[in-house]
CSV table of C-alpha atoms in Angstrom, one decimal:
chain,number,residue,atom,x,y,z
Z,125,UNK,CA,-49.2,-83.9,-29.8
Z,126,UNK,CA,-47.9,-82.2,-26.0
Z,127,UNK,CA,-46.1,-85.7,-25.8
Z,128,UNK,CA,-45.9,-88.3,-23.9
Z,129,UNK,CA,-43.3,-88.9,-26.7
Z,130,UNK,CA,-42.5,-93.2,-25.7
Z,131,UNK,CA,-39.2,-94.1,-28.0
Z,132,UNK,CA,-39.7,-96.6,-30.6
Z,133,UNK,CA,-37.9,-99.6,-30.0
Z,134,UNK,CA,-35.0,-99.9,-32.6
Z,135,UNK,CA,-35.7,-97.1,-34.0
Z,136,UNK,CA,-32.1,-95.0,-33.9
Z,137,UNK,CA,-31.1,-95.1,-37.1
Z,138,UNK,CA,-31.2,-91.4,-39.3
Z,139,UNK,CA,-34.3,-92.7,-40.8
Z,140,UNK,CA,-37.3,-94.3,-39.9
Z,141,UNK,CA,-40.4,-96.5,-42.0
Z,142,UNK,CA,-43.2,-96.9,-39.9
Z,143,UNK,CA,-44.9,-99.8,-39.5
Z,144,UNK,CA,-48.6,-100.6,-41.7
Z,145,UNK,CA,-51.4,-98.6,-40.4
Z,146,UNK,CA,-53.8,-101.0,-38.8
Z,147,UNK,CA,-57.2,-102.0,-40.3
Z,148,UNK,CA,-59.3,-101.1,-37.2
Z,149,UNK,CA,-58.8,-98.5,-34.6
Z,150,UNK,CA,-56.6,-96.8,-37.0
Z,151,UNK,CA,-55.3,-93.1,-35.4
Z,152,UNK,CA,-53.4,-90.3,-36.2
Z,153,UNK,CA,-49.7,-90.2,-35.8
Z,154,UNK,CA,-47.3,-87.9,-35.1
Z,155,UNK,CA,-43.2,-88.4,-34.9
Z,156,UNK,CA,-40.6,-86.2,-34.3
Z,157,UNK,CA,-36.6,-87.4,-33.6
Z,158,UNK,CA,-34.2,-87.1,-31.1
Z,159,UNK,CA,-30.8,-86.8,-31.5
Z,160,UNK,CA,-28.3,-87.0,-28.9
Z,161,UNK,CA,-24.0,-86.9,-29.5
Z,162,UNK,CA,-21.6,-85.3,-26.8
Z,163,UNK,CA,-22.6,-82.0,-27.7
Z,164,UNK,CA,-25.9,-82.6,-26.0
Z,165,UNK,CA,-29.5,-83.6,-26.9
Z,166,UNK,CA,-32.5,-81.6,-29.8
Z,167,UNK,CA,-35.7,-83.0,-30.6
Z,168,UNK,CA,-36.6,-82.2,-34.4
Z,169,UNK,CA,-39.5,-81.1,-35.6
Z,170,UNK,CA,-43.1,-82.9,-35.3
Z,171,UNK,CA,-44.4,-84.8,-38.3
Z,172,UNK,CA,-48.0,-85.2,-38.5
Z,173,UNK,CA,-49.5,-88.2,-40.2
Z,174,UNK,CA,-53.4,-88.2,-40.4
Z,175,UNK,CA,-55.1,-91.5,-40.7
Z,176,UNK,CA,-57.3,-91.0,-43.4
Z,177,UNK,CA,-60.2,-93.9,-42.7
Z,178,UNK,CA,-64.3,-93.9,-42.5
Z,179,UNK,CA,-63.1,-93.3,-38.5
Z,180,UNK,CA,-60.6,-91.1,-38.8
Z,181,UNK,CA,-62.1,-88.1,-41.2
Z,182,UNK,CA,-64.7,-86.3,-40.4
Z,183,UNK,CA,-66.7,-83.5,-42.7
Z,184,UNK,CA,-68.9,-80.7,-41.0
Z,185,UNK,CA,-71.9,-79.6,-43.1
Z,186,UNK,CA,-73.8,-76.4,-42.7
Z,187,UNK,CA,-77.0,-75.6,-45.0
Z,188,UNK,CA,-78.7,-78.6,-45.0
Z,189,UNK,CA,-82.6,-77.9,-45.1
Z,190,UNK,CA,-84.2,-77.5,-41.7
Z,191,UNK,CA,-87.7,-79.5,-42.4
Z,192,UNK,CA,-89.5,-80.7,-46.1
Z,193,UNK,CA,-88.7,-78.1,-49.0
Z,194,UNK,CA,-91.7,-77.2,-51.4
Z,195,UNK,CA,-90.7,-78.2,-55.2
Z,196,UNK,CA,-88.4,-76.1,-56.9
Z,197,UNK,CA,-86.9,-74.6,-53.8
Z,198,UNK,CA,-83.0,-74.7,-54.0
Z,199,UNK,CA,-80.0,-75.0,-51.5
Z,200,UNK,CA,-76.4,-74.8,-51.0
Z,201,UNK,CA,-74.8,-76.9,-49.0
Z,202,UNK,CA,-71.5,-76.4,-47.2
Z,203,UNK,CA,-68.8,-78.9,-46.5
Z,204,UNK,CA,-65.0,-78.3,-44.7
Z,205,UNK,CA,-62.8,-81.0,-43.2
Z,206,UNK,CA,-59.3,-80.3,-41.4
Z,207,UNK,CA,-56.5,-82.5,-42.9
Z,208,UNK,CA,-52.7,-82.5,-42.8
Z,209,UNK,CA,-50.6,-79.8,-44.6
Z,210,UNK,CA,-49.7,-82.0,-47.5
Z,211,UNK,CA,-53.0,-83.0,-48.4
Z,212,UNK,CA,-56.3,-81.0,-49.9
Z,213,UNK,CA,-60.0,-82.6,-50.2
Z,214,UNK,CA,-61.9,-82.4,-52.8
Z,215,UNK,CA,-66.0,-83.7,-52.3
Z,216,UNK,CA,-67.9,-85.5,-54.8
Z,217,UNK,CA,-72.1,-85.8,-54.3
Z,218,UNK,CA,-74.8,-87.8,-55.8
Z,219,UNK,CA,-78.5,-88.3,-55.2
Z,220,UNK,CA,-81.7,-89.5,-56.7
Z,221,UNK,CA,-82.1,-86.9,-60.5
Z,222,UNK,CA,-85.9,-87.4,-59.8
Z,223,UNK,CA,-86.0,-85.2,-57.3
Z,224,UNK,CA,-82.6,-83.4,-56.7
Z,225,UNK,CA,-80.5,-81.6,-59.4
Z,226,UNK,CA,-78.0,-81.5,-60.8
Z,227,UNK,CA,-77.9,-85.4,-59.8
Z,228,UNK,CA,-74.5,-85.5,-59.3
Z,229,UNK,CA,-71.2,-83.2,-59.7
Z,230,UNK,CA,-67.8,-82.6,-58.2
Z,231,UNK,CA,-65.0,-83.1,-57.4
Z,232,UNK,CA,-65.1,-79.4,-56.0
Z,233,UNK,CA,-63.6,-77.2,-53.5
Z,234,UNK,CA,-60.4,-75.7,-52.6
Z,235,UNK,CA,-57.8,-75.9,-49.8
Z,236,UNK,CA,-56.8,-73.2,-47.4
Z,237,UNK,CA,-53.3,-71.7,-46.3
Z,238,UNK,CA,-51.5,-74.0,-44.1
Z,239,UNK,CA,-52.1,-73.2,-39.8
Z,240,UNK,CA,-50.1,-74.2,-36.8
Z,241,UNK,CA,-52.0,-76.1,-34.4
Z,242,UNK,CA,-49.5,-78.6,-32.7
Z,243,UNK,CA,-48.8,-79.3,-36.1
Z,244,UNK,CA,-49.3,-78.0,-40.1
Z,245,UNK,CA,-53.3,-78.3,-40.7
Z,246,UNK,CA,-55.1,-76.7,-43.6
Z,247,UNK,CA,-58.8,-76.6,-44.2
Z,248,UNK,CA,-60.5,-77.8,-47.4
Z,249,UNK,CA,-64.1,-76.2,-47.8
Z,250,UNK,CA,-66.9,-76.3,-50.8
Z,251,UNK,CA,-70.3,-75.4,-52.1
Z,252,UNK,CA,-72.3,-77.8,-53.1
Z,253,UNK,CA,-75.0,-76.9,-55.6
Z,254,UNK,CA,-76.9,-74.7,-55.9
Z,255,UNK,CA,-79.6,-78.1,-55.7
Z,256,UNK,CA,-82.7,-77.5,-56.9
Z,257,UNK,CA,-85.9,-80.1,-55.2
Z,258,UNK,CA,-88.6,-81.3,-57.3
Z,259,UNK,CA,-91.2,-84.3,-56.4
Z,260,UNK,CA,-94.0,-85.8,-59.2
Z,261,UNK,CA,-95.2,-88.1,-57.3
Z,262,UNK,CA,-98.2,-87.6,-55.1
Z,263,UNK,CA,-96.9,-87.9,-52.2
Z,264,UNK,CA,-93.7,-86.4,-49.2
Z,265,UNK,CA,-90.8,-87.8,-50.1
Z,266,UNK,CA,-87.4,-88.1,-48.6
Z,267,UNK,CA,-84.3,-88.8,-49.9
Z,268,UNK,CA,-80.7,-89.0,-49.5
Z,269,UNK,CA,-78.1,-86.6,-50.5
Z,270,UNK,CA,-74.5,-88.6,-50.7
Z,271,UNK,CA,-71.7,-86.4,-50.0
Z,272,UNK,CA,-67.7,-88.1,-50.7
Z,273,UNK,CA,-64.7,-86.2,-49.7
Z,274,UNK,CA,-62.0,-87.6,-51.1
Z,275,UNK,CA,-58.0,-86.9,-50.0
Z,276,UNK,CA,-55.3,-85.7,-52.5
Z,277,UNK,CA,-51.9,-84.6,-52.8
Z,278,UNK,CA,-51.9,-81.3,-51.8
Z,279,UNK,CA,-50.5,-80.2,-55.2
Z,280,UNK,CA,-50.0,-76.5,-55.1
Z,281,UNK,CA,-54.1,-76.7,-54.0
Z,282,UNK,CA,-54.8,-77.7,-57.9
Z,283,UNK,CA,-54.9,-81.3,-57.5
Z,284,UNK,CA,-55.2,-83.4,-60.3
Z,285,UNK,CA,-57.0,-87.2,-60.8
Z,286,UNK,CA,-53.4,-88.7,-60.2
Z,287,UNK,CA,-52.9,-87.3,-57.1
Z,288,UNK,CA,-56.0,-88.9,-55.3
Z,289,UNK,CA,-55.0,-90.9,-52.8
Z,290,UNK,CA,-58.4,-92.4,-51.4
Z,291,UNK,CA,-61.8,-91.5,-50.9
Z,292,UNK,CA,-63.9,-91.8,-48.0
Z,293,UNK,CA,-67.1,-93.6,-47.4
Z,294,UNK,CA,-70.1,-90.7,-48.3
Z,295,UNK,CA,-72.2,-88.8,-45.9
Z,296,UNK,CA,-75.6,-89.4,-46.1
Z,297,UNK,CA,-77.8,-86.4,-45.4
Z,298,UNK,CA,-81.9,-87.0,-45.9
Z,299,UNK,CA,-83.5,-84.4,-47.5
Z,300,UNK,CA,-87.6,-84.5,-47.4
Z,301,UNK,CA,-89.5,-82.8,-50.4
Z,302,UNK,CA,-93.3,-82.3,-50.7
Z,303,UNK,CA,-95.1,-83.1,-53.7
Z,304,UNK,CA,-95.8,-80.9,-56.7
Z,305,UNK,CA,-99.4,-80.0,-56.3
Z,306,UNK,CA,-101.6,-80.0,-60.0
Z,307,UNK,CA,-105.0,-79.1,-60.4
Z,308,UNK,CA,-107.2,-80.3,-63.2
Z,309,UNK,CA,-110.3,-78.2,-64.5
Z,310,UNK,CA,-113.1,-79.5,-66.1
Z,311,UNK,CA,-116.7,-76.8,-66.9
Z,312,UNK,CA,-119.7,-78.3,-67.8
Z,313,UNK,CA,-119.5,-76.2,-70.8
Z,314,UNK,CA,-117.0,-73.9,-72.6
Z,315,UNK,CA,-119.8,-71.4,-73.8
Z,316,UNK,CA,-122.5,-70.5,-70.9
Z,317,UNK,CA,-125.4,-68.0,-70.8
Z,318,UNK,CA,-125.4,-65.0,-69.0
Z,319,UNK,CA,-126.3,-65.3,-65.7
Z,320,UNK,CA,-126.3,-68.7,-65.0
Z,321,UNK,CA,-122.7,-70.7,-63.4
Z,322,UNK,CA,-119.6,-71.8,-65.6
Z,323,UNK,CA,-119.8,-74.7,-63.6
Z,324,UNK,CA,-115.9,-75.6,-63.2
Z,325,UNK,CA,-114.7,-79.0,-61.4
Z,326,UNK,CA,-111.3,-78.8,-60.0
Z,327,UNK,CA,-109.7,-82.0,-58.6
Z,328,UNK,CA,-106.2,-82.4,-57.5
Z,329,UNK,CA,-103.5,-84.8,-57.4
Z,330,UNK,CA,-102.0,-85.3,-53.5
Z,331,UNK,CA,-103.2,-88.5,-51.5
Z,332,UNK,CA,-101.3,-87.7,-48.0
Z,333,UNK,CA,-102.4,-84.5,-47.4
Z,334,UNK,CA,-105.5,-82.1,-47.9
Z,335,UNK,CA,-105.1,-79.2,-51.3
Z,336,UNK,CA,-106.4,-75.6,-51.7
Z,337,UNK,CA,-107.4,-74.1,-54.9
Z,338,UNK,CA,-106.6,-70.1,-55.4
Z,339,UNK,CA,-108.7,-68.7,-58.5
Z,340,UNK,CA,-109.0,-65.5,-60.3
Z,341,UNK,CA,-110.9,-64.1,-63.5
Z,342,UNK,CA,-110.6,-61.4,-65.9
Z,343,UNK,CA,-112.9,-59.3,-67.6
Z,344,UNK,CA,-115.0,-58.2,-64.6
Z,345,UNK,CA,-116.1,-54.8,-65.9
Z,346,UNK,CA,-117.7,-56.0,-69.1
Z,347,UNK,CA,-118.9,-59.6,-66.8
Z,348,UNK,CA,-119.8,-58.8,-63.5
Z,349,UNK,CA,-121.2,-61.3,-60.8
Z,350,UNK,CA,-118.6,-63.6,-58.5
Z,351,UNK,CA,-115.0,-63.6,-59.0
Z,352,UNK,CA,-112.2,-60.8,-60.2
Z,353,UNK,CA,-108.5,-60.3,-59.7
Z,354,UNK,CA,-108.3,-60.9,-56.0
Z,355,UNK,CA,-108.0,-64.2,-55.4
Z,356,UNK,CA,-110.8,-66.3,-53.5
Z,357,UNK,CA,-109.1,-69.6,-51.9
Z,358,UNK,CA,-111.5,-72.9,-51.0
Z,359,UNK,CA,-111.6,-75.0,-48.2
Z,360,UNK,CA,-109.1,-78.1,-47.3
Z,361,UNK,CA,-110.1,-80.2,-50.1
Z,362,UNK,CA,-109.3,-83.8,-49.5
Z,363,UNK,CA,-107.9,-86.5,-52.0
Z,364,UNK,CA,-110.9,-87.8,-54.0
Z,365,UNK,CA,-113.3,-85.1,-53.1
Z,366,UNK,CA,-113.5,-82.0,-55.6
Z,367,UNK,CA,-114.3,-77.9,-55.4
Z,368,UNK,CA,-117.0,-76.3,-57.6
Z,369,UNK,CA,-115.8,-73.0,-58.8
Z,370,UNK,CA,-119.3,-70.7,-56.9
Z,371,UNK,CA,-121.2,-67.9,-58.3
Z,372,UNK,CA,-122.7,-66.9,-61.8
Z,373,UNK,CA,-121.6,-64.6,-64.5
Z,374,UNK,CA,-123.6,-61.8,-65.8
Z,375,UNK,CA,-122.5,-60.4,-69.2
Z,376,UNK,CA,-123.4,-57.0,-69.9
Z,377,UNK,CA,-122.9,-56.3,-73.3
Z,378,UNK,CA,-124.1,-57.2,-76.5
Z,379,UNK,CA,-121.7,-59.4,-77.9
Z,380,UNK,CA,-119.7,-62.6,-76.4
Z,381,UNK,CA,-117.3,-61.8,-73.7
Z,382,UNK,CA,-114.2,-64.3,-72.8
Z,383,UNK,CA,-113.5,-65.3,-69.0
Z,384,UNK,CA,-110.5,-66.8,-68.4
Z,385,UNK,CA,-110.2,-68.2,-65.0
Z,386,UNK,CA,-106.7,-69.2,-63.2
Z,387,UNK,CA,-106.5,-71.8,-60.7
Z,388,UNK,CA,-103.6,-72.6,-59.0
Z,389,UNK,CA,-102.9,-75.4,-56.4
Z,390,UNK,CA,-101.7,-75.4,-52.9
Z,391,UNK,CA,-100.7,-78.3,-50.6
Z,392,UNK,CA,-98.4,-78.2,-47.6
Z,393,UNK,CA,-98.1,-74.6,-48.2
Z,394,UNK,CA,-96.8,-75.2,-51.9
Z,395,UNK,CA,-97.9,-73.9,-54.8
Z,396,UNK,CA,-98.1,-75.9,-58.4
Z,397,UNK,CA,-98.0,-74.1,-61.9
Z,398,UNK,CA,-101.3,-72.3,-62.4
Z,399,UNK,CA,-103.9,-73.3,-64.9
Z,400,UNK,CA,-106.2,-71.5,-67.1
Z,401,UNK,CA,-110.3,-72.6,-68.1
Z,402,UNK,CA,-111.7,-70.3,-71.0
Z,403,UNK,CA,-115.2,-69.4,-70.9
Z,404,UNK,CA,-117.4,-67.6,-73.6
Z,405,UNK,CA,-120.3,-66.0,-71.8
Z,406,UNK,CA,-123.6,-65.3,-74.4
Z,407,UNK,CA,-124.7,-61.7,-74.5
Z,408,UNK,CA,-127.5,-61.1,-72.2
Z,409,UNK,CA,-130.9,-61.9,-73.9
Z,410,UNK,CA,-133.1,-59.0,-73.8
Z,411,UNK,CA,-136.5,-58.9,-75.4
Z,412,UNK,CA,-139.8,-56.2,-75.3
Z,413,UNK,CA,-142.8,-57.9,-75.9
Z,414,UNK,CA,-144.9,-55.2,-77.9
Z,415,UNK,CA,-148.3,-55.4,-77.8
Z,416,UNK,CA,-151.6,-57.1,-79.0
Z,417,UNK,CA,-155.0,-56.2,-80.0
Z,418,UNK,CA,-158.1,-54.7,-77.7
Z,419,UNK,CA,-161.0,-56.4,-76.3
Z,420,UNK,CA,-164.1,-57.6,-78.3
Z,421,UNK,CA,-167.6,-58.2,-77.8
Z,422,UNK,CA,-169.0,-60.5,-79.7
Z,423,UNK,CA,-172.0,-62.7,-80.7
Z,424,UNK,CA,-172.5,-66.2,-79.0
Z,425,UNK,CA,-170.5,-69.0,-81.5
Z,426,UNK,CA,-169.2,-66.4,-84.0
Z,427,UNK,CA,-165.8,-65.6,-84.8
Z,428,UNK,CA,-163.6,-62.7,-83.4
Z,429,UNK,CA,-161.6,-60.4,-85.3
Z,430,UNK,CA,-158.3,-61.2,-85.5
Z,431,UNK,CA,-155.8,-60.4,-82.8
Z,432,UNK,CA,-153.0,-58.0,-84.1
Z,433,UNK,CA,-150.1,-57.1,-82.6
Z,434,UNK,CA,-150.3,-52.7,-81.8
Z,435,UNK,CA,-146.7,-52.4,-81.7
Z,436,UNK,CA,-144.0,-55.1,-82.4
Z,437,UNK,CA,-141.8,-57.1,-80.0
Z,438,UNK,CA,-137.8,-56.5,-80.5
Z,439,UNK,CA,-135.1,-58.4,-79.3
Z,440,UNK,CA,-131.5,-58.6,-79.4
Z,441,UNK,CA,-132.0,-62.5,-80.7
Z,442,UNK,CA,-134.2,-64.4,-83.2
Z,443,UNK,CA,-137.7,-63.8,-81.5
Z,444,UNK,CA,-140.5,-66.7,-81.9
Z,445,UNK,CA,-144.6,-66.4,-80.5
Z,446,UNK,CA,-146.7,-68.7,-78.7
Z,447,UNK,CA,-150.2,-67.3,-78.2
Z,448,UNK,CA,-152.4,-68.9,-75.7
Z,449,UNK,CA,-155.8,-69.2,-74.5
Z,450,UNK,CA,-157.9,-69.4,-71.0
Z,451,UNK,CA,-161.7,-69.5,-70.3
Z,452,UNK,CA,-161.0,-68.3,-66.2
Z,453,UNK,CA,-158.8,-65.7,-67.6
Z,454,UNK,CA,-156.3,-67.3,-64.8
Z,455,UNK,CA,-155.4,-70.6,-65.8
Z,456,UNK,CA,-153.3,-70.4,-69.6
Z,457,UNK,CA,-152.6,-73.3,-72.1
Z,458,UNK,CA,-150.3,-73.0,-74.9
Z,459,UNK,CA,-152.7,-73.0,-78.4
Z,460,UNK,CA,-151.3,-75.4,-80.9
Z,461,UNK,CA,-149.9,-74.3,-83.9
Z,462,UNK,CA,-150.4,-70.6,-83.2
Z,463,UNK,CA,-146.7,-69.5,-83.3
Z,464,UNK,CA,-147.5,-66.1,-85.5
Z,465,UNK,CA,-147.4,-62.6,-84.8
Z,466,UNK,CA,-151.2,-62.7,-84.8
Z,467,UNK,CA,-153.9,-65.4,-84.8
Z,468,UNK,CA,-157.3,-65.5,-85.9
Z,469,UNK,CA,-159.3,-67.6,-83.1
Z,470,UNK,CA,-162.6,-69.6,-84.4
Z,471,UNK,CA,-166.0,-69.2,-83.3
Z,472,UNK,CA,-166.5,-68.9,-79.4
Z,473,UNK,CA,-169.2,-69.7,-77.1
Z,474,UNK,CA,-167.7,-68.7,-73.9
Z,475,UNK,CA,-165.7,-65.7,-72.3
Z,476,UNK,CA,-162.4,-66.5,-73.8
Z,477,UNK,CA,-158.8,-64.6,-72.8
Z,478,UNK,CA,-156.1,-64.4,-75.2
Z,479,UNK,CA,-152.0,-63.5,-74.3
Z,480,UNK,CA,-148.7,-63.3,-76.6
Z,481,UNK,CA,-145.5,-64.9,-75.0
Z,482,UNK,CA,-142.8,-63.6,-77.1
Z,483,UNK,CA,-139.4,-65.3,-76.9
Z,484,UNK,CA,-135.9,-64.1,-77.6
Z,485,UNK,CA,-133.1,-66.7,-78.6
Z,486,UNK,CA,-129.4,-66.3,-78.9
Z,487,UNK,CA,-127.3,-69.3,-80.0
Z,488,UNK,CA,-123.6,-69.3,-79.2
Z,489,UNK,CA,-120.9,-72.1,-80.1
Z,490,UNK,CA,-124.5,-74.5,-80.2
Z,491,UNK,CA,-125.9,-73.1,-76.9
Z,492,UNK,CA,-129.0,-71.7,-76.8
Z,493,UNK,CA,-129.8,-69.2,-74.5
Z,494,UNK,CA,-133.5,-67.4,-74.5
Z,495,UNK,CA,-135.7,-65.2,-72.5
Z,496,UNK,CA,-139.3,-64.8,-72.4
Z,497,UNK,CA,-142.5,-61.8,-72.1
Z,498,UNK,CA,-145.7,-61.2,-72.6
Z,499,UNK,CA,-147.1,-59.0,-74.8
Z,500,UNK,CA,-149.0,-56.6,-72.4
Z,501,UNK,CA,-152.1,-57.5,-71.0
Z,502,UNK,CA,-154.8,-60.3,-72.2
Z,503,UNK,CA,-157.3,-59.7,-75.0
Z,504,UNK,CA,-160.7,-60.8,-73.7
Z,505,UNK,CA,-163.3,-61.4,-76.1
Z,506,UNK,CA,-166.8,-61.4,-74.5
Z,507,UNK,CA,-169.8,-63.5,-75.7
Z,508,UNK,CA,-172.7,-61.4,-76.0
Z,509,UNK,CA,-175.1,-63.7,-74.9
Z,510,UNK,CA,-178.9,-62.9,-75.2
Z,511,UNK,CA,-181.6,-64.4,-72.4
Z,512,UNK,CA,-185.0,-64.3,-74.3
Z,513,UNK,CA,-186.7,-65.2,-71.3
Z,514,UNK,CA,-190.3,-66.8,-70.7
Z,515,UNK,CA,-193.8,-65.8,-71.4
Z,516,UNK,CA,-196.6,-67.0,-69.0
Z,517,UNK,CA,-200.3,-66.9,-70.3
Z,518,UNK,CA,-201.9,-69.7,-72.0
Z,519,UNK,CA,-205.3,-69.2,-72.5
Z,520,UNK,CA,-208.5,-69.9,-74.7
Z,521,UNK,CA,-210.6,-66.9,-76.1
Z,522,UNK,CA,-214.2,-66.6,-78.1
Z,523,UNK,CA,-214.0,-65.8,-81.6
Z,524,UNK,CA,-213.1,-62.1,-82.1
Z,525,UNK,CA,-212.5,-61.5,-78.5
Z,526,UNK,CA,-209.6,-60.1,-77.1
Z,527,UNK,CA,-207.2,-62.2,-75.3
Z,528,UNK,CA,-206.0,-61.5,-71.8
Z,529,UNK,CA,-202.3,-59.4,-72.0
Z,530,UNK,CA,-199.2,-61.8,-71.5
């Protein structure tokens, strides 16, 4: 605006209409008048008349997201443009719902005080958002966030929809958004004995990039064994592979405890909505096996007394008997049918060992969960067996004579 300041050919009258602004290589304008009599010669004032085109408008904006945002991370852009004194701006922006909101919104901002600079300029500037980032899908995503400014009468800076006098083509600005990580659980079973594994699957959902899984449990006074409140985090776990929730749980009480595990995914260094797996771990089984009957000695192929128990097994469950039987005193078979607290073996022939494996049984939600003893040591019932041996002395003898001795 320092000038060169070329006249306009036929331009003298006291006003002055200037000619259509052209379609391409449009630029801003500025005017001013010079008015000579015999007094002498003054140059009026400058007028300023800003192009406003795709070409000639520019927007600066600040607080754009640096590199991919995790899902439901937010941010606020900024937007200013310089205009002409009689105008104010007002910006407009739209993008994809599915994965920025609000979706859309405007027009918003507000217009600055009037500055010399050459000529009358203000500033219009605006917040955009807060916008809030989400992705479902199972992969990085970018899209684009359209930003219009559109050009007003200046209006007191409260312009209203009759004062617009264009807007301008949009700013694109990308904007790249990881996926939502989920995890899905799956246990073997809800209801486990004690000390034995819950057995928990976890798979996730990303295909373009490896997931972590973070888990915690409760209850780890009255259920000890792996896991508590500080979290344990897996490996990388890639896209169709899955992570087996380690260790065993150990409950030490006498009734049904709860676990609850929490699982939560990570991918890309964001973190999905946690899950929780329920377990009910079985009390532990205990059982004592009491004791049986002692030793016998009997005679070859007769029956034994019966085989009593001295004291009686307990258990914190439904206790059940198996007696068996073993001629070695090594080597044991199960006896059929003898499930009793005692049992009356048959006649023996042979050295024969007898032991008590007493069982204890707790079912919870349909699971069965037993452990096992034997009643103290074997009962062994000897064979008295008796060896009459042989005689040697065969002989002939006279009547009323006296045989040789045997």
């Amino acid at each position: 605006a320092s000038g060169p300041w070329p006249d306009i050919a036929g331009a003298t009258s006291s006003t002055y209409q200037p000619p259509t602004i052209p379609l391409f290589n449009a630029k801003n304008y500025y005017y001013r008048v010079v008015v000579t009599n015999i007094c002498g010669t003054k140059t009026s004032n400058v007028v300023f008349v800003q192009v406003v085109s795709d070409l000639g408008f520019d927007i600066n904006t600040t607080g754009l997201p640096t590199g991919p945002l995790c899902p439901g991370a937010t941010f606020t852009p900024s937007v200013e443009a310089i205009h002409g004194e009689n105008t104010a701006v007002r910006y407009t922006w739209s993008a994809d719902s599915n994965f920025i909101t609000p979706g859309s919104g405007g027009p918003v901002g507000t217009t600055g005080t009037r500055y010399w600079f050459i000529v009358w300029l203000r500033n219009s500037t605006a917040s955009i958002g807060p916008l809030t980032v989400q992705n479902n899908t199972t992969t990085k995503q970018t899209v684009q966030l359209a930003i219009t400014p559109s050009v007003y009468n200046y209006a007191n800076n409260n312009p209203q929809p009759s004062d617009l006098k264009c807007s301008i083509s949009p700013t694109y600005e990308p904007i790249t958004i990881y996926p939502k990580p989920v995890a899905s659980a799956t246990p073997a079973n809800t209801t486990i004995c004690s000390n034995t594994s819950p057995s928990i699957t976890v798979t996730g959902n990303i295909t373009d990039a490896p997931m972590q899984f973070s888990w915690t449990r409760n209850n780890s006074t009255n259920v000890t064994g792996t896991g508590n409140a500080t979290p344990i985090i897996s490996g990388d776990i890639a896209f169709g592979s899955s992570y087996q929730i380690p260790g065993t749980l150990i409950n030490n009480t006498a009734s049904t405890q709860v676990v609850t595990y929490t699982i939560t995914p990570i991918s890309n260094g964001c973190q999905g909505t946690p899950i929780t797996i329920t377990i009910n771990v079985a009390p532990n089984v205990t059982v004592t096996a009491g004791t049986i009957g002692t030793n016998q000695t009997i005679c070859n192929n007769t029956t034994p007394a019966a085989l009593t128990q001295t004291s009686a097994a307990t258990g914190n469950g439904t206790l059940t008997y198996q007696w068996q039987s073993s001629t070695d005193g090594t080597n044991y078979a199960d006896i059929s049918g003898a499930t009793a607290t005692t049992y009356a073996p048959g006649a023996l022939t042979q050295d024969t060992w007898f032991k008590r494996v007493v069982t204890s049984t707790v079912i919870v939600n349909g699971v069965s969960c037993s452990s096992s003893t034997i009643a103290g040591t074997a009962v062994k019932i000897t064979i008295n067996n008796i060896n009459p041996g042989t005689v040697a002395g065969t002989q002939a003898v006279c009547y009323n004579g006296d045989p040789a001795a045997f």
